[in-house]
mmCIF file with all atom_site columns, C-alpha atoms in Angstrom:
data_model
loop_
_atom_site.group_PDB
_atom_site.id
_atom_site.type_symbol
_atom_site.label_atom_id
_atom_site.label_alt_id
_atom_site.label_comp_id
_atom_site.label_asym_id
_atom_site.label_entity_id
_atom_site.label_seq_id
_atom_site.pdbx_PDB_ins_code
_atom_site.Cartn_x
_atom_site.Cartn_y
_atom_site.Cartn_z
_atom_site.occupancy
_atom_site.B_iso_or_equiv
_atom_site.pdbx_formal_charge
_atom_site.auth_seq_id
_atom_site.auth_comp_id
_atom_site.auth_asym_id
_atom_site.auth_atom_id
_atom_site.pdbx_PDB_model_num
ATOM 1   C CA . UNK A 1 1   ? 0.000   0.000   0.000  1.00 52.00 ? 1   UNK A CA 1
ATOM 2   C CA . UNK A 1 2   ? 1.180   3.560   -0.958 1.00 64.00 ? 2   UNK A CA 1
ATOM 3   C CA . UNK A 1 3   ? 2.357   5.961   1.614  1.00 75.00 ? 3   UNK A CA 1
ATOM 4   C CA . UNK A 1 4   ? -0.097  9.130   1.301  1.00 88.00 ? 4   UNK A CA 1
ATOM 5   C CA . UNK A 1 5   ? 2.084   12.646  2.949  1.00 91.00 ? 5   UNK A CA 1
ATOM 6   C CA . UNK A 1 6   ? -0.364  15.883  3.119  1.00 92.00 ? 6   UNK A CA 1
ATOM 7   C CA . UNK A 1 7   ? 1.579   19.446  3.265  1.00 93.00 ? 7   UNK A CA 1
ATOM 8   C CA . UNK A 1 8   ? -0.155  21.511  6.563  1.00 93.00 ? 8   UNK A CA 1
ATOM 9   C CA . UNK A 1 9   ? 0.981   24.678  7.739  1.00 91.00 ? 9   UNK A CA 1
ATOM 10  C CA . UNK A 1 10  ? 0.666   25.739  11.389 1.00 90.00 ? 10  UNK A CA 1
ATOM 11  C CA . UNK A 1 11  ? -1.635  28.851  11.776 1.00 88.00 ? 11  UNK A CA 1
ATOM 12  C CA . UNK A 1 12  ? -1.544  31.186  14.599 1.00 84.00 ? 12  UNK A CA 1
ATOM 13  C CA . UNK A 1 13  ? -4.894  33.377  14.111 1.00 76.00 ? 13  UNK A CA 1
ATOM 14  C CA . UNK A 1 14  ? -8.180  32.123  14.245 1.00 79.00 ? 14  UNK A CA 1
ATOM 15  C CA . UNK A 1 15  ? -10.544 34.732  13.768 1.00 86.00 ? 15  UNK A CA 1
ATOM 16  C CA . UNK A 1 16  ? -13.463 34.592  11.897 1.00 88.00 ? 16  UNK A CA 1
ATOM 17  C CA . UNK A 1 17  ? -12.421 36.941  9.124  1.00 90.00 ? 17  UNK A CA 1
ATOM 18  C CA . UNK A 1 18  ? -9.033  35.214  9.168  1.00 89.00 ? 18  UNK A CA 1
ATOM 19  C CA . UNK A 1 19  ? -10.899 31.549  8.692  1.00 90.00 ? 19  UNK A CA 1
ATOM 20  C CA . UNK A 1 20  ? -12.989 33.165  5.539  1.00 90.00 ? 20  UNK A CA 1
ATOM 21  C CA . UNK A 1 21  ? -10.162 34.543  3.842  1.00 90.00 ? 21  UNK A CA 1
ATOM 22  C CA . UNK A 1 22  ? -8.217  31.430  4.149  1.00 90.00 ? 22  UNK A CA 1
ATOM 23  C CA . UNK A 1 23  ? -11.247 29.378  3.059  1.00 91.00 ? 23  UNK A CA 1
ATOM 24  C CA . UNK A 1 24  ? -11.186 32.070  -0.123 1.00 92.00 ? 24  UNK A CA 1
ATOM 25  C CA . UNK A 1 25  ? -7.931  31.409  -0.920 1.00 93.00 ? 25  UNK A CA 1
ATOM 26  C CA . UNK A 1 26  ? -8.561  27.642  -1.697 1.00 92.00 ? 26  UNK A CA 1
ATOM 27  C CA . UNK A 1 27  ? -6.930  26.324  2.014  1.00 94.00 ? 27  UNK A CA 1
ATOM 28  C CA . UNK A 1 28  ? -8.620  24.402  4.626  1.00 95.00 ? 28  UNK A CA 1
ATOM 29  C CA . UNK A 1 29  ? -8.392  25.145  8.468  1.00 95.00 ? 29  UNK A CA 1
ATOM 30  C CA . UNK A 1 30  ? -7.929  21.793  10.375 1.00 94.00 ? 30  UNK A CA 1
ATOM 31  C CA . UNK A 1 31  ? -7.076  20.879  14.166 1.00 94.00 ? 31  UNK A CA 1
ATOM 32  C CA . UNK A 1 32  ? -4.911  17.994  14.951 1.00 92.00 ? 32  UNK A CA 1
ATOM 33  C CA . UNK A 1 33  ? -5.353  15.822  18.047 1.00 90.00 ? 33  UNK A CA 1
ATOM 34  C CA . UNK A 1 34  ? -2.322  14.120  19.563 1.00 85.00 ? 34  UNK A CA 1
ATOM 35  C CA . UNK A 1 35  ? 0.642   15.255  21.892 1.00 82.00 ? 35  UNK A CA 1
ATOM 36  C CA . UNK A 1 36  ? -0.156  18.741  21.555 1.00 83.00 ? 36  UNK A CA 1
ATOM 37  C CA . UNK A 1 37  ? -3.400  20.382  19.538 1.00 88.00 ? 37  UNK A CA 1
ATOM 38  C CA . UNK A 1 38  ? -1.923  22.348  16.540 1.00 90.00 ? 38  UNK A CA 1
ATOM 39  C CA . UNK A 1 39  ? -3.630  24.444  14.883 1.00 92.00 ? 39  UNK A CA 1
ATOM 40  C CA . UNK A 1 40  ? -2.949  23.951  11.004 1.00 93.00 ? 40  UNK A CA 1
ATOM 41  C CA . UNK A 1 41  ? -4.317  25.081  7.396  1.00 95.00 ? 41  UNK A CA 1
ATOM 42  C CA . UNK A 1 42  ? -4.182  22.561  4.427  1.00 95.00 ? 42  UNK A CA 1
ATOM 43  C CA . UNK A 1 43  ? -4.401  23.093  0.365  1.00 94.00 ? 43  UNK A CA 1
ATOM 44  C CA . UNK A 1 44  ? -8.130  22.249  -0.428 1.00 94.00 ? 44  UNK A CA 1
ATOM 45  C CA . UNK A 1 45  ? -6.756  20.530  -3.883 1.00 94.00 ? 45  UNK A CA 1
ATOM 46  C CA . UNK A 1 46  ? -4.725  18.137  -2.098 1.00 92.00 ? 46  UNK A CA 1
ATOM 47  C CA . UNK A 1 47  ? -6.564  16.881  0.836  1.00 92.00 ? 47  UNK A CA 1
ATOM 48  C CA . UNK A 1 48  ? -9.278  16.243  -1.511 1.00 91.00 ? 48  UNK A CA 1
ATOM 49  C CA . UNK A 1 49  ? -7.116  14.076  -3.517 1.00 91.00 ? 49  UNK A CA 1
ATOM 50  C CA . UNK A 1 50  ? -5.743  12.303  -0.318 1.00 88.00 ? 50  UNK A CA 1
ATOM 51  C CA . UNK A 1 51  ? -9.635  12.191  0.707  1.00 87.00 ? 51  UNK A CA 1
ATOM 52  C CA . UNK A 1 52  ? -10.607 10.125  -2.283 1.00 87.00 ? 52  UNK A CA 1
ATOM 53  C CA . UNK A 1 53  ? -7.567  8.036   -1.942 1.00 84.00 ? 53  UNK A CA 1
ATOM 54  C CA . UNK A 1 54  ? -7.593  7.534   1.632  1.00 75.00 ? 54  UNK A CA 1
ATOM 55  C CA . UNK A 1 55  ? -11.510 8.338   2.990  1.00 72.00 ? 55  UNK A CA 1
ATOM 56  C CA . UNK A 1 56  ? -11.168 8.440   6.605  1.00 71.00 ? 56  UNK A CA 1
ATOM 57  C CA . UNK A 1 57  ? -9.707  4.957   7.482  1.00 74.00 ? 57  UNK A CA 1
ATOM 58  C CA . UNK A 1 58  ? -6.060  5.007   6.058  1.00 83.00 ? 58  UNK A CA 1
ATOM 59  C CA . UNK A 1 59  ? -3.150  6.632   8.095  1.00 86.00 ? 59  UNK A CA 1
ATOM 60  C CA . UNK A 1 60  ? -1.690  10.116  5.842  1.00 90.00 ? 60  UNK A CA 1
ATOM 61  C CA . UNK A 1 61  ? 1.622   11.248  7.155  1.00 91.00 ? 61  UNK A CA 1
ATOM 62  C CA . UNK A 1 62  ? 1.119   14.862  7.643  1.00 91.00 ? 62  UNK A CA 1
ATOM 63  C CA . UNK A 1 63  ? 4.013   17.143  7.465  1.00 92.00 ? 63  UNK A CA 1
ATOM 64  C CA . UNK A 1 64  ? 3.832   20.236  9.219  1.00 89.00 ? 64  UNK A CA 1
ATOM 65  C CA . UNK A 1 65  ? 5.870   23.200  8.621  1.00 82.00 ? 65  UNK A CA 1
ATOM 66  C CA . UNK A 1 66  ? 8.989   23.298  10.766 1.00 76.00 ? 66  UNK A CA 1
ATOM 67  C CA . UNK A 1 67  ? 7.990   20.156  12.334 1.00 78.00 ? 67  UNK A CA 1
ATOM 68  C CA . UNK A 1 68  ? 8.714   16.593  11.844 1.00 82.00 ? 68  UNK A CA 1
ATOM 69  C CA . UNK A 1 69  ? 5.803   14.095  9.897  1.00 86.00 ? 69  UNK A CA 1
ATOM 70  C CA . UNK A 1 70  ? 3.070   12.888  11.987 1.00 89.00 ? 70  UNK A CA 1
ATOM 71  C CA . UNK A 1 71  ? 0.867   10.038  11.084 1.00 89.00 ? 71  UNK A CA 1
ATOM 72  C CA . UNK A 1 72  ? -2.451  10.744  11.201 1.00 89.00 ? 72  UNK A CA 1
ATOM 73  C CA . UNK A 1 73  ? -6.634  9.384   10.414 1.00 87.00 ? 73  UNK A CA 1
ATOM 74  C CA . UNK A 1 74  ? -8.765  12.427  9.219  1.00 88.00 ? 74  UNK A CA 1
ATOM 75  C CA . UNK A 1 75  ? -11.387 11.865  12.256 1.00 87.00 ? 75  UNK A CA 1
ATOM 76  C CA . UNK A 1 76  ? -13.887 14.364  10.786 1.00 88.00 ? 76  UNK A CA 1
ATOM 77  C CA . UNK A 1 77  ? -14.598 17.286  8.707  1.00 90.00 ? 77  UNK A CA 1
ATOM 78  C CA . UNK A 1 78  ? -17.353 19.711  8.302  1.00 92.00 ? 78  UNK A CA 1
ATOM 79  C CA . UNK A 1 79  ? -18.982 20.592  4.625  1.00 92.00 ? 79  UNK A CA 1
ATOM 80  C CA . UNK A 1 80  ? -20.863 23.748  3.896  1.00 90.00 ? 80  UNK A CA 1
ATOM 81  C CA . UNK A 1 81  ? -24.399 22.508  3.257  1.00 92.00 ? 81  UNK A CA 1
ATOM 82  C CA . UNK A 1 82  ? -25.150 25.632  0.245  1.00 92.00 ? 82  UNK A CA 1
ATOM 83  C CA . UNK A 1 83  ? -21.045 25.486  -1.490 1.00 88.00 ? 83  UNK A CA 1
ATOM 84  C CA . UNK A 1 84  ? -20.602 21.357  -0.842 1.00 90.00 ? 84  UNK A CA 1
ATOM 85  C CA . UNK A 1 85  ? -16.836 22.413  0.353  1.00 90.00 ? 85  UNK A CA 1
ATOM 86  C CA . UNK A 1 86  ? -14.696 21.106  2.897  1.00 92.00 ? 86  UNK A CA 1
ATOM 87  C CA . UNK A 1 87  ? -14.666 24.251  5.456  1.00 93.00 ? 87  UNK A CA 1
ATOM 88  C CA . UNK A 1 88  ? -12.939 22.460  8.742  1.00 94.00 ? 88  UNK A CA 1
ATOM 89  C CA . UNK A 1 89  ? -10.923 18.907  9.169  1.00 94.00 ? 89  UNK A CA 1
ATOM 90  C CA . UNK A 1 90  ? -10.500 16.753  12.767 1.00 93.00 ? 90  UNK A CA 1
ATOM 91  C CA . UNK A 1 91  ? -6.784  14.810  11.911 1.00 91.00 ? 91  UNK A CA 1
ATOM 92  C CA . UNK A 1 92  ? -5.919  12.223  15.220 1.00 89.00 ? 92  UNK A CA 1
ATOM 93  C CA . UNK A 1 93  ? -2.480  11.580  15.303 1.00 89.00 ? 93  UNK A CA 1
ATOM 94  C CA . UNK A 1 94  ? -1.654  8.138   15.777 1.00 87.00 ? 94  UNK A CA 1
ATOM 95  C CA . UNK A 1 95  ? 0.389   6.922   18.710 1.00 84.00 ? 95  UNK A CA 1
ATOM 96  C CA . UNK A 1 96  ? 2.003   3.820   18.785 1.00 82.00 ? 96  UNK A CA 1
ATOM 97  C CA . UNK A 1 97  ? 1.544   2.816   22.049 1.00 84.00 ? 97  UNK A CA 1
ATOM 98  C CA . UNK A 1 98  ? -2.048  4.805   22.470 1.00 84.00 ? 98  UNK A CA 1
ATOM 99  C CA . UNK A 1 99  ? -5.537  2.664   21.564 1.00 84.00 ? 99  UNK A CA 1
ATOM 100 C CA . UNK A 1 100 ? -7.212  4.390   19.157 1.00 79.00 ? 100 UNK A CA 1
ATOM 101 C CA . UNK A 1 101 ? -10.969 3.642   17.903 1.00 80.00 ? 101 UNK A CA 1
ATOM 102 C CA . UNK A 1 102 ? -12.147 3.708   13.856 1.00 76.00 ? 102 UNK A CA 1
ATOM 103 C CA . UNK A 1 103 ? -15.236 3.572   12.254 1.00 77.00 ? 103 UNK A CA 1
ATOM 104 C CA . UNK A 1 104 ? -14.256 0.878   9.463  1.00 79.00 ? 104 UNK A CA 1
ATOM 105 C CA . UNK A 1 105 ? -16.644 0.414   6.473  1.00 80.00 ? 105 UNK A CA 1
ATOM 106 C CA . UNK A 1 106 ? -18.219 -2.944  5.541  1.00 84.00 ? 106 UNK A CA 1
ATOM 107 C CA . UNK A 1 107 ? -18.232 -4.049  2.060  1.00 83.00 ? 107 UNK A CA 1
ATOM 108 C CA . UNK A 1 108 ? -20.136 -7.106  1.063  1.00 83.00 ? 108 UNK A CA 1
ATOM 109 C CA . UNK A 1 109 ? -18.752 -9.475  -1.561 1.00 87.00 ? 109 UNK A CA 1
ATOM 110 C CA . UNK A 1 110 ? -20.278 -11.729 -3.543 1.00 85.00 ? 110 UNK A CA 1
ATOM 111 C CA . UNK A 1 111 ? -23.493 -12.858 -3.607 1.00 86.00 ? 111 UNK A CA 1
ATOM 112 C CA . UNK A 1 112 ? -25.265 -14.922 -0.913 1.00 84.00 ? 112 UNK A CA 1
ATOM 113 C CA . UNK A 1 113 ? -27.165 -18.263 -1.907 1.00 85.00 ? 113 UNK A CA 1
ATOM 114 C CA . UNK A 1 114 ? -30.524 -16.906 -0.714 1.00 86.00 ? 114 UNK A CA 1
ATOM 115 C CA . UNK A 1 115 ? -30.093 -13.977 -2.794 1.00 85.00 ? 115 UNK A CA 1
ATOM 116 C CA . UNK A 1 116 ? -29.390 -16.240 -6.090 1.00 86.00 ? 116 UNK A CA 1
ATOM 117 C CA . UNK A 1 117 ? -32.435 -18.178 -5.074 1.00 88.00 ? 117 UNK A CA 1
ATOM 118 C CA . UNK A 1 118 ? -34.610 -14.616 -5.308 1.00 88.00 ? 118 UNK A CA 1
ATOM 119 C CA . UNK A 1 119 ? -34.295 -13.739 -1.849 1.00 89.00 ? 119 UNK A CA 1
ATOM 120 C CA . UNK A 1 120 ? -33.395 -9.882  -0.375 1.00 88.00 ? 120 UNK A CA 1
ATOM 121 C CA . UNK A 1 121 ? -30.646 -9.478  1.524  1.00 84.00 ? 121 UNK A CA 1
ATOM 122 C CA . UNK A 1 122 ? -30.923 -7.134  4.365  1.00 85.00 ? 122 UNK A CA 1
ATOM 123 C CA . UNK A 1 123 ? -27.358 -5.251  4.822  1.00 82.00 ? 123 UNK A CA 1
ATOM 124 C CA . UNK A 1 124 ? -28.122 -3.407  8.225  1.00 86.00 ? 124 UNK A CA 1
ATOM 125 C CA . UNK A 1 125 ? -24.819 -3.060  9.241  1.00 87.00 ? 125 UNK A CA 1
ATOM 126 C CA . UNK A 1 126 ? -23.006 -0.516  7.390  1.00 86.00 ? 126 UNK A CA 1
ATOM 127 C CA . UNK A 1 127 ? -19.898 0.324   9.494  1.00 85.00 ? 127 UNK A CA 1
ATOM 128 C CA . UNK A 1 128 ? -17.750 -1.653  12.214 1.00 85.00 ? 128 UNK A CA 1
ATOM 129 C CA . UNK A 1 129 ? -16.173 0.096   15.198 1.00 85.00 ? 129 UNK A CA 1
ATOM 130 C CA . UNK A 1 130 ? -12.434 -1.267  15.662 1.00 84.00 ? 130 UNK A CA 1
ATOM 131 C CA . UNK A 1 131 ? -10.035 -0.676  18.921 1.00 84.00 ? 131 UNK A CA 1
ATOM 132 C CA . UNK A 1 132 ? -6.266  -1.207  18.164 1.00 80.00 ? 132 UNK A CA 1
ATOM 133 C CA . UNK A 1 133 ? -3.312  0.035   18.776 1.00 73.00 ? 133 UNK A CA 1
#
């Protein structure tokens, strides 16, 4: 499996007029969780790339200016219901020796003998919560 690496620069401000002109300018502002919350501001272009690569279950090494790479799972983000962009994003960084809990998706495959014989499969369960380290 590829490695996926996302560019983030920290950010300082956080005003409101600060967030919108950011936003304007085609970056994201994002938060990530770990040893220390840092604020941070990503290209929109490229974390929707990694985002359809990736969705929200593969680790992206993050690289933050002036700081070393941290491996991270995009935990959540926010979407502007009127535009459809991407106007905030949760990363977790992931420590190795700290539990950490994912929503994994369930894909079905194949076909299952009832359903050959004209039956309806039922698929209730569409996503699995995982604990690991």
């Amino acid at each position: 499996m590829e490695e996926l690496k996302l560019k983030a620069d920290q950010r300082e401000k956080s005003t409101k007029g600060f967030l919108h002109q950011l936003r304007r300018d085609g970056k994201i502002p994002a938060i990530c969780y770990g040893k220390g919350n840092i604020n941070v501001v990503v290209d929109r272009k490229d974390f929707e790339k990694v985002l359809l690569r990736a969705g929200q279950h593969i680790i992206i090494d993050l690289s933050i200016s002036k700081d070393k790479s941290r491996p991270v799972l995009v935990k959540s983000y926010q979407i502007a219901p009127i535009q459809k962009t991407i106007t905030h994003i949760d990363f977790l960084e992931v420590i190795k020796d700290k539990p950490i809990k994912a929503q994994v998706p369930i894909k079905l495959v194949g076909q299952a003998a009832g359903s050959k014989l004209g039956g309806v499969l039922e698929h209730k369960l569409h996503k699995l919560s995982v604990k690991a380290l």
